[in-house]
Amino acid sequence: MTSSVESLVSFTGYFCVFFPVLLVLWRYFRAGDDLVSAWNLALFGCMASLGAGAFEALDPPNSVFELYIPFEFPAAHYVDVVYRTFFFMGCLLLFYYSGQRIKRFAGNRFIETPEWSGSLLTWALFICALSVLGGLFVRVPFFGQILQNLGQKGAVFATTFTFYAWYKKKGSIPALLLFVVVLGVAALYVTQVNRGRRLLLTLAMAPAAVMYWTSWRYKKPGRVLLYGGVAGAAIITVGLAYQQIRRYDQHGGGERSVANTIAALSNINSDAIVDQVSGWKHTLGQNVFQYAMLTRRAVESGALEPRFLNTVQFTLAYPIPRSFWEGKPPLVGIIIIKALRLGHETTWGLSVVGHSYYEGGYLAIAVYAVIIVVLVRLFDEPLRREPENPFFIASLAAGSAFIVSWVRGDLGIHTVDLLECFLFAQLLNYSSRMFSAARPLAYAPQWQQLAPWGYFPRQ
């Protein structure tokens, strides 16, 4: 890599790290945007995957996959990834800030919810528990997978609803105990059904989302930034701690069980957390820059046959069991491992850029920028209309980690996960109406929509 290419990649890293931060702060202070939103989570994902990924590409760590394939690429490949990265960022900003049709479409998807009540909470917990149990015990093709996915969302919704119930009545000891029990059960459940960090991070996000949307957002900016920073650090710490033990069953920790998971907690240590923080480029970047170039190499060499807009095809075909359709669109993050004959069972996050090499080039990047903007709007627009609605807060919490990691990928499975958050909220919404009459959303007052901390008129 020449010095000019290194400078270009370095500039990409600085841009993708600092521009999202400056944009979030500018929009918060000058335009009155909310600090905790799906859009800002998506920007954080760009910062983590694209920004840190670019820095990581300049000083890549040793990879076990280098035993099988070379990780050396011509300078032109680095330049092309940079161009596609900037094209994606440009499309993302264009469609978000000028896509009024997208905004109206998302704002009209969730227009009625029932009033909050004790009976609503009871019913919501029943539905959440039913989805969790269904995911654990139903093994019927199609239905079992759907229930397992919904059960994961149900765990987050139950945690959010119980914390919401306690936060409205902080003096209620029974409500606090209910939240603690639900949180504990939900944490054990998500660590049993999935080794990934995202589900646990969504649980950690639930209290922060409730506190922000019901209380913090109305405070002065300095205090909101302080509270948000502390909450963000706590959530990140949860992820870094779990990273140390999430694969304990593959490293001599016994089979995956509740007892062994609890026992594995003793292996968490602060030094390992510090090591992950010091290695932030790899912790956040996850080799997406290199994996994108490997995808291009695999496609150009014929090892991987491209599929136009495969993410869209996968999302649309997701409800159909693979046993019923052998040619069902695959996850490129999985099949590239087989195409390159790496001999490992894993899934790569290729980033939007990597997907574009497999799925249609610059056109695919533009299409996927539209998709993530639509998904973000589905979470944000209802919240702007009714900020303290628990259905919308729970949806944001359940989708938070998937929004952040969407840019990294796999785009198909992350898109499905985010749609399932929205669908689970709708399931609760419609089923809860037997206990409480539906009512149209109350549009938030103008000052509340435009300046969450705007009790004080801005000059």
CSV table of C-alpha atoms in Angstrom, one decimal, residues 9-437:
chain,number,residue,atom,x,y,z
A,9,VAL,CA,-7.7,5.1,4.1
A,10,SER,CA,-6.7,7.1,7.2
A,11,PHE,CA,-8.8,10.1,6.1
A,12,THR,CA,-11.8,7.7,5.6
A,13,GLY,CA,-11.3,6.5,9.2
A,14,TYR,CA,-11.2,10.0,10.6
A,15,PHE,CA,-14.2,11.0,8.6
A,16,CYS,CA,-16.3,8.0,9.5
A,17,VAL,CA,-15.4,8.4,13.2
A,18,PHE,CA,-15.7,12.1,13.8
A,19,PHE,CA,-18.4,13.2,11.3
A,20,PRO,CA,-21.2,11.1,12.9
A,21,VAL,CA,-20.2,12.4,16.3
A,22,LEU,CA,-20.2,16.0,15.2
A,23,LEU,CA,-23.4,15.5,13.3
A,24,VAL,CA,-25.2,14.0,16.3
A,25,LEU,CA,-24.0,16.8,18.6
A,26,TRP,CA,-24.8,19.6,16.1
A,27,ARG,CA,-28.3,18.3,15.5
A,28,TYR,CA,-28.9,17.8,19.2
A,29,PHE,CA,-27.8,21.3,20.2
A,30,ARG,CA,-28.9,23.3,17.1
A,31,ALA,CA,-31.9,21.4,15.6
A,32,GLY,CA,-33.3,19.9,18.8
A,33,ASP,CA,-33.0,16.2,17.6
A,34,ASP,CA,-33.1,13.5,20.3
A,35,LEU,CA,-29.8,12.1,21.6
A,36,VAL,CA,-31.0,8.5,21.9
A,37,SER,CA,-32.6,7.5,18.6
A,38,ALA,CA,-32.4,4.8,16.0
A,39,TRP,CA,-30.8,7.2,13.6
A,40,ASN,CA,-28.0,8.1,16.0
A,41,LEU,CA,-27.5,4.4,16.7
A,42,ALA,CA,-27.1,3.8,13.0
A,43,LEU,CA,-24.6,6.7,12.8
A,44,PHE,CA,-22.7,5.0,15.7
A,45,GLY,CA,-22.7,1.8,13.7
A,46,CYS,CA,-21.1,3.7,10.8
A,47,MET,CA,-18.5,5.1,13.2
A,48,ALA,CA,-17.7,1.6,14.7
A,49,SER,CA,-17.7,-0.5,11.5
A,50,LEU,CA,-16.6,1.9,8.8
A,51,GLY,CA,-14.4,4.3,10.8
A,52,ALA,CA,-12.7,1.8,13.1
A,53,GLY,CA,-12.6,-0.7,10.2
A,54,ALA,CA,-10.6,1.7,8.1
A,55,PHE,CA,-8.1,2.3,10.9
A,56,GLU,CA,-7.8,-1.4,11.4
A,57,ALA,CA,-7.0,-1.9,7.7
A,58,LEU,CA,-3.9,0.2,8.2
A,59,ASP,CA,-2.7,-2.0,11.0
A,60,PRO,CA,-4.5,-5.3,10.7
A,61,PRO,CA,-4.2,-7.9,13.5
A,62,ASN,CA,-3.1,-11.4,12.7
A,63,SER,CA,-6.0,-13.6,11.6
A,64,VAL,CA,-6.4,-17.3,11.8
A,65,PHE,CA,-7.7,-17.2,8.3
A,66,GLU,CA,-4.3,-16.1,7.0
A,67,LEU,CA,-3.4,-19.8,7.3
A,68,TYR,CA,-5.7,-20.5,4.4
A,69,ILE,CA,-5.8,-17.4,2.2
A,70,PRO,CA,-3.6,-14.3,1.7
A,71,PHE,CA,-4.7,-11.0,3.2
A,72,GLU,CA,-2.7,-8.9,0.8
A,73,PHE,CA,-4.6,-6.7,-1.6
A,74,PRO,CA,-3.6,-4.3,-4.4
A,75,ALA,CA,-3.9,-0.6,-3.7
A,76,ALA,CA,-6.8,-0.3,-6.1
A,77,HIS,CA,-8.9,-2.5,-3.9
A,78,TYR,CA,-8.4,-0.2,-0.9
A,79,VAL,CA,-9.3,2.8,-3.0
A,80,ASP,CA,-12.4,1.2,-4.3
A,81,VAL,CA,-13.6,0.3,-0.8
A,82,VAL,CA,-13.0,3.9,0.2
A,83,TYR,CA,-15.1,5.2,-2.7
A,84,ARG,CA,-17.9,2.8,-1.9
A,85,THR,CA,-17.8,3.8,1.8
A,86,PHE,CA,-18.2,7.5,0.9
A,87,PHE,CA,-21.0,6.7,-1.6
A,88,PHE,CA,-22.9,4.8,1.1
A,89,MET,CA,-22.5,7.6,3.6
A,90,GLY,CA,-23.7,10.1,1.0
A,91,CYS,CA,-26.7,8.0,0.2
A,92,LEU,CA,-27.5,7.5,3.8
A,93,LEU,CA,-27.5,11.2,4.6
A,94,LEU,CA,-29.4,12.1,1.4
A,95,PHE,CA,-32.2,9.6,1.9
A,96,TYR,CA,-32.6,10.4,5.6
A,97,TYR,CA,-32.7,14.1,5.4
A,98,SER,CA,-34.5,14.5,2.1
A,99,GLY,CA,-36.7,11.4,2.1
A,100,GLN,CA,-40.0,12.9,3.1
A,101,ARG,CA,-42.0,10.0,1.6
A,102,ILE,CA,-40.0,7.6,3.7
A,103,LYS,CA,-40.7,9.7,6.8
A,104,ARG,CA,-44.5,9.8,6.1
A,105,PHE,CA,-44.6,6.0,5.3
A,106,ALA,CA,-42.8,5.1,8.5
A,107,GLY,CA,-44.9,7.6,10.6
A,108,ASN,CA,-48.1,6.0,9.4
A,109,ARG,CA,-47.2,2.4,10.2
A,110,PHE,CA,-48.0,2.6,14.0
A,111,ILE,CA,-50.9,5.0,14.6
A,112,GLU,CA,-52.9,3.5,17.5
A,113,THR,CA,-51.9,1.9,20.8
A,114,PRO,CA,-53.8,1.1,24.0
A,115,GLU,CA,-53.5,3.1,27.2
A,116,TRP,CA,-50.9,2.0,29.8
A,117,SER,CA,-52.5,0.0,32.7
A,118,GLY,CA,-51.7,-2.8,35.1
A,119,SER,CA,-53.8,-5.2,33.0
A,120,LEU,CA,-51.8,-4.2,29.9
A,121,LEU,CA,-48.6,-5.0,31.7
A,122,THR,CA,-49.9,-8.4,32.8
A,123,TRP,CA,-51.0,-9.3,29.3
A,124,ALA,CA,-47.7,-8.1,27.8
A,125,LEU,CA,-45.7,-10.2,30.2
A,126,PHE,CA,-48.0,-13.2,29.4
A,127,ILE,CA,-47.4,-12.8,25.6
A,128,CYS,CA,-43.6,-12.3,26.2
A,129,ALA,CA,-43.5,-15.4,28.3
A,130,LEU,CA,-45.5,-17.4,25.8
A,131,SER,CA,-43.1,-16.4,23.0
A,132,VAL,CA,-40.1,-17.3,25.1
A,133,LEU,CA,-41.5,-20.7,26.0
A,134,GLY,CA,-42.6,-21.3,22.4
A,135,GLY,CA,-39.1,-20.6,21.2
A,136,LEU,CA,-37.6,-23.1,23.7
A,137,PHE,CA,-40.0,-26.0,23.2
A,138,VAL,CA,-41.6,-25.8,19.8
A,139,ARG,CA,-39.5,-27.6,17.2
A,140,VAL,CA,-42.0,-27.6,14.2
A,141,PRO,CA,-40.3,-26.4,11.0
A,142,PHE,CA,-41.0,-22.7,10.3
A,143,PHE,CA,-43.0,-22.1,13.5
A,144,GLY,CA,-40.2,-23.1,15.8
A,145,GLN,CA,-37.8,-20.7,14.2
A,146,ILE,CA,-40.3,-17.9,14.2
A,147,LEU,CA,-41.2,-18.4,17.8
A,148,GLN,CA,-37.5,-18.6,18.8
A,149,ASN,CA,-36.9,-15.2,17.1
A,150,LEU,CA,-40.0,-13.6,18.6
A,151,GLY,CA,-39.0,-15.1,22.0
A,152,GLN,CA,-35.7,-13.2,21.9
A,153,LYS,CA,-37.7,-10.0,21.2
A,154,GLY,CA,-40.2,-10.9,23.9
A,155,ALA,CA,-37.4,-11.1,26.5
A,156,VAL,CA,-36.4,-7.5,25.7
A,157,PHE,CA,-40.0,-6.2,25.6
A,158,ALA,CA,-40.7,-7.9,29.0
A,159,THR,CA,-37.6,-6.2,30.5
A,160,THR,CA,-38.5,-2.8,29.1
A,161,PHE,CA,-42.2,-3.0,30.2
A,162,THR,CA,-41.3,-4.0,33.8
A,163,PHE,CA,-38.7,-1.3,34.1
A,164,TYR,CA,-41.2,1.2,32.7
A,165,ALA,CA,-43.7,0.1,35.3
A,166,TRP,CA,-41.3,0.6,38.1
A,167,TYR,CA,-39.9,3.9,36.7
A,168,LYS,CA,-43.4,5.4,36.7
A,169,LYS,CA,-43.7,4.4,40.4
A,170,LYS,CA,-40.2,4.4,41.8
A,171,GLY,CA,-41.4,3.8,45.3
A,172,SER,CA,-43.0,0.4,44.5
A,173,ILE,CA,-40.9,-2.4,45.8
A,174,PRO,CA,-43.0,-5.1,44.1
A,175,ALA,CA,-42.5,-3.4,40.8
A,176,LEU,CA,-38.7,-3.2,41.4
A,177,LEU,CA,-38.6,-6.9,42.4
A,178,LEU,CA,-40.6,-7.8,39.3
A,179,PHE,CA,-38.1,-6.0,37.1
A,180,VAL,CA,-35.1,-7.6,38.7
A,181,VAL,CA,-36.6,-11.1,38.3
A,182,VAL,CA,-37.6,-10.5,34.7
A,183,LEU,CA,-34.2,-9.0,33.8
A,184,GLY,CA,-32.4,-12.0,35.4
A,185,VAL,CA,-34.5,-14.6,33.7
A,186,ALA,CA,-34.2,-12.7,30.3
A,187,ALA,CA,-30.4,-12.4,30.6
A,188,LEU,CA,-30.1,-16.1,31.3
A,189,TYR,CA,-32.4,-16.9,28.4
A,190,VAL,CA,-30.7,-14.9,25.8
A,191,THR,CA,-27.3,-16.2,26.8
A,192,GLN,CA,-28.6,-19.7,26.4
A,193,VAL,CA,-30.2,-19.4,23.0
A,194,ASN,CA,-27.4,-17.3,21.3
A,195,ARG,CA,-23.7,-16.8,21.9
A,196,GLY,CA,-23.8,-13.3,20.3
A,197,ARG,CA,-23.5,-10.1,22.3
A,198,ARG,CA,-26.4,-8.2,20.7
A,199,LEU,CA,-29.3,-9.8,22.6
A,200,LEU,CA,-27.6,-9.1,25.9
A,201,LEU,CA,-26.8,-5.6,24.8
A,202,THR,CA,-30.5,-4.9,24.0
A,203,LEU,CA,-31.4,-6.0,27.5
A,204,ALA,CA,-28.9,-3.5,28.9
A,205,MET,CA,-30.2,-0.8,26.6
A,206,ALA,CA,-33.8,-1.2,27.9
A,207,PRO,CA,-33.5,0.8,31.2
A,208,ALA,CA,-31.5,3.5,29.5
A,209,ALA,CA,-34.1,3.9,26.7
A,210,VAL,CA,-36.9,4.1,29.3
A,211,MET,CA,-35.1,6.7,31.4
A,212,TYR,CA,-34.1,8.8,28.4
A,213,TRP,CA,-37.5,8.9,26.7
A,214,THR,CA,-39.6,9.4,29.8
A,215,SER,CA,-37.3,11.7,31.8
A,216,TRP,CA,-33.7,12.6,30.7
A,217,ARG,CA,-34.7,14.2,27.3
A,218,TYR,CA,-36.4,17.0,29.1
A,219,LYS,CA,-33.3,18.0,31.1
A,220,LYS,CA,-30.6,20.5,30.2
A,221,PRO,CA,-28.2,19.2,27.5
A,222,GLY,CA,-25.1,19.0,29.8
A,223,ARG,CA,-27.0,16.7,32.2
A,224,VAL,CA,-28.4,14.6,29.4
A,225,LEU,CA,-24.9,14.1,27.9
A,226,LEU,CA,-23.6,13.1,31.3
A,227,TYR,CA,-26.4,10.6,31.9
A,228,GLY,CA,-26.1,9.3,28.4
A,229,GLY,CA,-22.4,8.9,28.6
A,230,VAL,CA,-22.6,6.9,31.9
A,231,ALA,CA,-25.4,4.7,30.5
A,232,GLY,CA,-23.5,4.1,27.3
A,233,ALA,CA,-20.3,3.2,29.2
A,234,ALA,CA,-22.3,0.7,31.3
A,235,ILE,CA,-23.9,-0.9,28.2
A,236,ILE,CA,-20.5,-1.2,26.5
A,237,THR,CA,-19.0,-2.7,29.6
A,238,VAL,CA,-21.7,-5.4,29.6
A,239,GLY,CA,-20.8,-6.3,26.1
A,240,LEU,CA,-17.0,-6.3,26.8
A,241,ALA,CA,-17.5,-8.5,29.9
A,242,TYR,CA,-19.7,-11.0,28.1
A,243,GLN,CA,-17.3,-11.2,25.2
A,244,GLN,CA,-14.9,-13.0,27.5
A,245,ILE,CA,-17.2,-15.9,28.3
A,246,ARG,CA,-19.7,-16.0,25.5
A,247,ARG,CA,-18.0,-19.1,23.9
A,248,TYR,CA,-17.3,-20.9,27.1
A,249,ASP,CA,-19.0,-24.1,25.9
A,250,GLN,CA,-16.4,-24.2,23.1
A,251,HIS,CA,-13.4,-23.7,25.4
A,252,GLY,CA,-13.8,-26.4,28.0
A,253,GLY,CA,-16.6,-24.7,30.0
A,254,GLY,CA,-19.0,-27.6,29.6
A,255,GLU,CA,-22.3,-27.6,27.7
A,256,ARG,CA,-24.3,-24.5,27.5
A,257,SER,CA,-26.6,-24.4,30.5
A,258,VAL,CA,-27.8,-21.9,33.1
A,259,ALA,CA,-25.5,-23.4,35.8
A,260,ASN,CA,-22.5,-23.3,33.5
A,261,THR,CA,-23.3,-19.7,32.4
A,262,ILE,CA,-23.5,-18.5,36.0
A,263,ALA,CA,-20.2,-20.4,36.7
A,264,ALA,CA,-18.5,-18.8,33.7
A,265,LEU,CA,-19.2,-15.3,35.2
A,266,SER,CA,-16.3,-15.9,37.6
A,267,ASN,CA,-13.9,-15.8,34.6
A,268,ILE,CA,-14.7,-12.2,33.8
A,269,ASN,CA,-11.8,-9.9,34.7
A,270,SER,CA,-11.1,-6.2,34.3
A,271,ASP,CA,-7.8,-6.7,32.6
A,272,ALA,CA,-9.5,-8.4,29.6
A,273,ILE,CA,-11.9,-5.5,29.4
A,274,VAL,CA,-9.0,-3.0,29.3
A,275,ASP,CA,-7.3,-5.1,26.6
A,276,GLN,CA,-10.4,-4.9,24.4
A,277,VAL,CA,-10.6,-1.2,24.9
A,278,SER,CA,-7.0,-0.7,24.1
A,279,GLY,CA,-7.5,-2.8,20.9
A,280,TRP,CA,-10.6,-0.7,20.0
A,281,LYS,CA,-9.8,-0.8,16.3
A,282,HIS,CA,-10.3,-4.5,16.1
A,283,THR,CA,-13.0,-4.7,18.8
A,284,LEU,CA,-15.1,-2.3,16.7
A,285,GLY,CA,-13.8,-2.9,13.1
A,286,GLN,CA,-14.0,-6.7,13.1
A,287,ASN,CA,-12.0,-6.9,9.9
A,288,VAL,CA,-14.8,-5.5,7.7
A,289,PHE,CA,-12.4,-3.6,5.4
A,290,GLN,CA,-10.4,-6.8,4.7
A,291,TYR,CA,-13.5,-8.9,4.4
A,292,ALA,CA,-15.0,-6.5,1.9
A,293,MET,CA,-11.9,-6.9,-0.3
A,294,LEU,CA,-11.9,-10.7,0.2
A,295,THR,CA,-15.5,-10.7,-1.1
A,296,ARG,CA,-14.5,-8.8,-4.2
A,297,ARG,CA,-11.7,-11.3,-4.7
A,298,ALA,CA,-14.0,-14.2,-4.2
A,299,VAL,CA,-16.5,-12.8,-6.8
A,300,GLU,CA,-13.8,-11.9,-9.3
A,301,SER,CA,-12.1,-15.3,-9.1
A,302,GLY,CA,-15.4,-17.2,-9.5
A,303,ALA,CA,-15.3,-18.7,-6.1
A,304,LEU,CA,-18.5,-16.9,-5.2
A,305,GLU,CA,-21.3,-16.4,-7.7
A,306,PRO,CA,-22.9,-13.0,-7.3
A,307,ARG,CA,-26.6,-12.6,-6.6
A,308,PHE,CA,-28.3,-9.3,-7.4
A,309,LEU,CA,-29.8,-7.7,-4.2
A,310,ASN,CA,-29.4,-11.0,-2.3
A,311,THR,CA,-30.3,-9.2,1.0
A,312,VAL,CA,-33.7,-8.2,-0.4
A,313,GLN,CA,-34.2,-11.7,-1.7
A,314,PHE,CA,-33.2,-13.3,1.6
A,315,THR,CA,-35.5,-11.0,3.6
A,316,LEU,CA,-38.5,-11.7,1.4
A,317,ALA,CA,-37.9,-15.4,1.4
A,318,TYR,CA,-37.1,-15.7,5.1
A,319,PRO,CA,-40.4,-17.1,6.3
A,320,ILE,CA,-40.0,-20.1,3.9
A,321,PRO,CA,-38.1,-23.0,5.5
A,322,ARG,CA,-35.0,-23.9,3.7
A,323,SER,CA,-36.1,-27.6,3.8
A,324,PHE,CA,-39.0,-26.6,1.5
A,325,TRP,CA,-36.8,-24.5,-0.8
A,326,GLU,CA,-33.3,-25.7,-1.5
A,327,GLY,CA,-32.5,-22.7,-3.6
A,328,LYS,CA,-33.5,-20.2,-0.9
A,329,PRO,CA,-31.3,-17.1,-0.9
A,330,PRO,CA,-28.3,-17.7,1.4
A,331,LEU,CA,-26.4,-15.5,3.8
A,332,VAL,CA,-23.3,-14.3,2.1
A,333,GLY,CA,-21.5,-14.0,5.4
A,334,ILE,CA,-21.8,-17.7,5.7
A,335,ILE,CA,-21.3,-19.0,2.2
A,336,ILE,CA,-18.2,-17.0,1.7
A,337,ILE,CA,-16.5,-19.1,4.4
A,338,LYS,CA,-17.3,-22.2,2.3
A,339,ALA,CA,-16.5,-20.6,-1.0
A,340,LEU,CA,-13.0,-19.8,0.3
A,341,ARG,CA,-12.6,-23.2,2.0
A,342,LEU,CA,-11.6,-21.8,5.3
A,343,GLY,CA,-12.5,-24.8,7.4
A,344,HIS,CA,-14.3,-22.8,10.1
A,345,GLU,CA,-17.9,-22.5,11.2
A,346,THR,CA,-18.4,-18.8,11.6
A,347,THR,CA,-20.1,-15.8,10.0
A,348,TRP,CA,-18.4,-12.8,8.6
A,349,GLY,CA,-19.7,-9.3,8.7
A,350,LEU,CA,-18.8,-8.0,5.3
A,351,SER,CA,-20.2,-4.4,5.7
A,352,VAL,CA,-22.4,-2.7,3.2
A,353,VAL,CA,-19.4,-2.4,0.9
A,354,GLY,CA,-18.7,-6.1,1.0
A,355,HIS,CA,-22.3,-6.9,0.2
A,356,SER,CA,-22.2,-4.5,-2.7
A,357,TYR,CA,-19.4,-6.6,-4.4
A,358,TYR,CA,-21.7,-9.7,-4.2
A,359,GLU,CA,-25.1,-8.0,-4.8
A,360,GLY,CA,-25.0,-5.4,-7.5
A,361,GLY,CA,-22.3,-2.7,-6.9
A,362,TYR,CA,-23.2,0.9,-6.3
A,363,LEU,CA,-26.9,0.3,-7.1
A,364,ALA,CA,-27.0,-2.2,-4.2
A,365,ILE,CA,-25.4,0.4,-1.9
A,366,ALA,CA,-28.1,2.9,-2.7
A,367,VAL,CA,-30.9,0.4,-2.2
A,368,TYR,CA,-29.5,-0.7,1.2
A,369,ALA,CA,-29.1,2.9,2.3
A,370,VAL,CA,-32.9,3.3,1.6
A,371,ILE,CA,-33.6,0.1,3.6
A,372,ILE,CA,-31.7,1.2,6.7
A,373,VAL,CA,-33.3,4.7,6.5
A,374,VAL,CA,-36.8,3.1,6.3
A,375,LEU,CA,-36.0,0.8,9.3
A,376,VAL,CA,-34.6,3.7,11.3
A,377,ARG,CA,-37.7,5.8,10.6
A,378,LEU,CA,-40.0,2.9,11.7
A,379,PHE,CA,-38.5,3.2,15.1
A,380,ASP,CA,-38.0,6.9,15.4
A,381,GLU,CA,-41.2,8.4,13.9
A,382,PRO,CA,-43.7,6.9,16.4
A,383,LEU,CA,-41.4,7.9,19.3
A,384,ARG,CA,-41.4,11.5,18.1
A,385,ARG,CA,-45.2,11.5,18.1
A,386,GLU,CA,-45.5,9.9,21.5
A,387,PRO,CA,-42.2,9.9,23.3
A,388,GLU,CA,-43.3,8.1,26.5
A,389,ASN,CA,-45.1,5.2,24.8
A,390,PRO,CA,-43.7,1.9,26.2
A,391,PHE,CA,-44.4,0.0,22.9
A,392,PHE,CA,-42.1,2.4,21.0
A,393,ILE,CA,-39.5,2.5,23.7
A,394,ALA,CA,-39.4,-1.3,23.8
A,395,SER,CA,-39.1,-1.5,20.1
A,396,LEU,CA,-36.1,0.8,20.1
A,397,ALA,CA,-34.4,-1.1,22.9
A,398,ALA,CA,-35.0,-4.5,21.2
A,399,GLY,CA,-33.6,-3.2,17.9
A,400,SER,CA,-30.8,-1.1,19.3
A,401,ALA,CA,-27.8,-3.5,19.0
A,402,PHE,CA,-29.0,-4.7,15.6
A,403,ILE,CA,-29.2,-1.1,14.3
A,404,VAL,CA,-25.7,-0.5,15.4
A,405,SER,CA,-24.3,-3.6,13.8
A,406,TRP,CA,-26.5,-3.4,10.7
A,407,VAL,CA,-23.8,-1.6,8.7
A,408,ARG,CA,-21.4,-4.4,9.5
A,409,GLY,CA,-23.8,-7.2,8.6
A,410,ASP,CA,-24.9,-9.6,7.7
A,411,LEU,CA,-27.4,-7.2,6.2
A,412,GLY,CA,-30.1,-9.9,5.6
A,413,ILE,CA,-30.3,-11.3,9.1
A,414,HIS,CA,-30.1,-7.9,10.7
A,415,THR,CA,-32.9,-6.6,8.5
A,416,VAL,CA,-35.1,-9.5,9.5
A,417,ASP,CA,-34.3,-9.0,13.2
A,418,LEU,CA,-35.3,-5.3,13.0
A,419,LEU,CA,-38.5,-6.1,11.2
A,420,GLU,CA,-39.3,-8.7,13.9
A,421,CYS,CA,-38.9,-6.0,16.6
A,422,PHE,CA,-41.5,-3.9,14.8
A,423,LEU,CA,-43.8,-6.9,14.2
A,424,PHE,CA,-43.6,-8.0,17.8
A,425,ALA,CA,-44.6,-4.5,18.9
A,426,GLN,CA,-47.6,-4.7,16.6
A,427,LEU,CA,-48.5,-8.2,18.0
A,428,LEU,CA,-48.5,-6.8,21.5
A,429,ASN,CA,-50.4,-3.7,20.3
A,430,TYR,CA,-53.3,-5.5,18.7
A,431,SER,CA,-53.6,-8.3,21.2
A,432,SER,CA,-53.6,-5.8,24.2
A,433,ARG,CA,-56.7,-4.0,22.9
A,434,MET,CA,-58.9,-6.6,24.6
A,435,PHE,CA,-57.9,-4.9,27.9
A,436,SER,CA,-57.7,-1.3,26.8
A,437,ALA,CA,-59.4,0.6,24.0
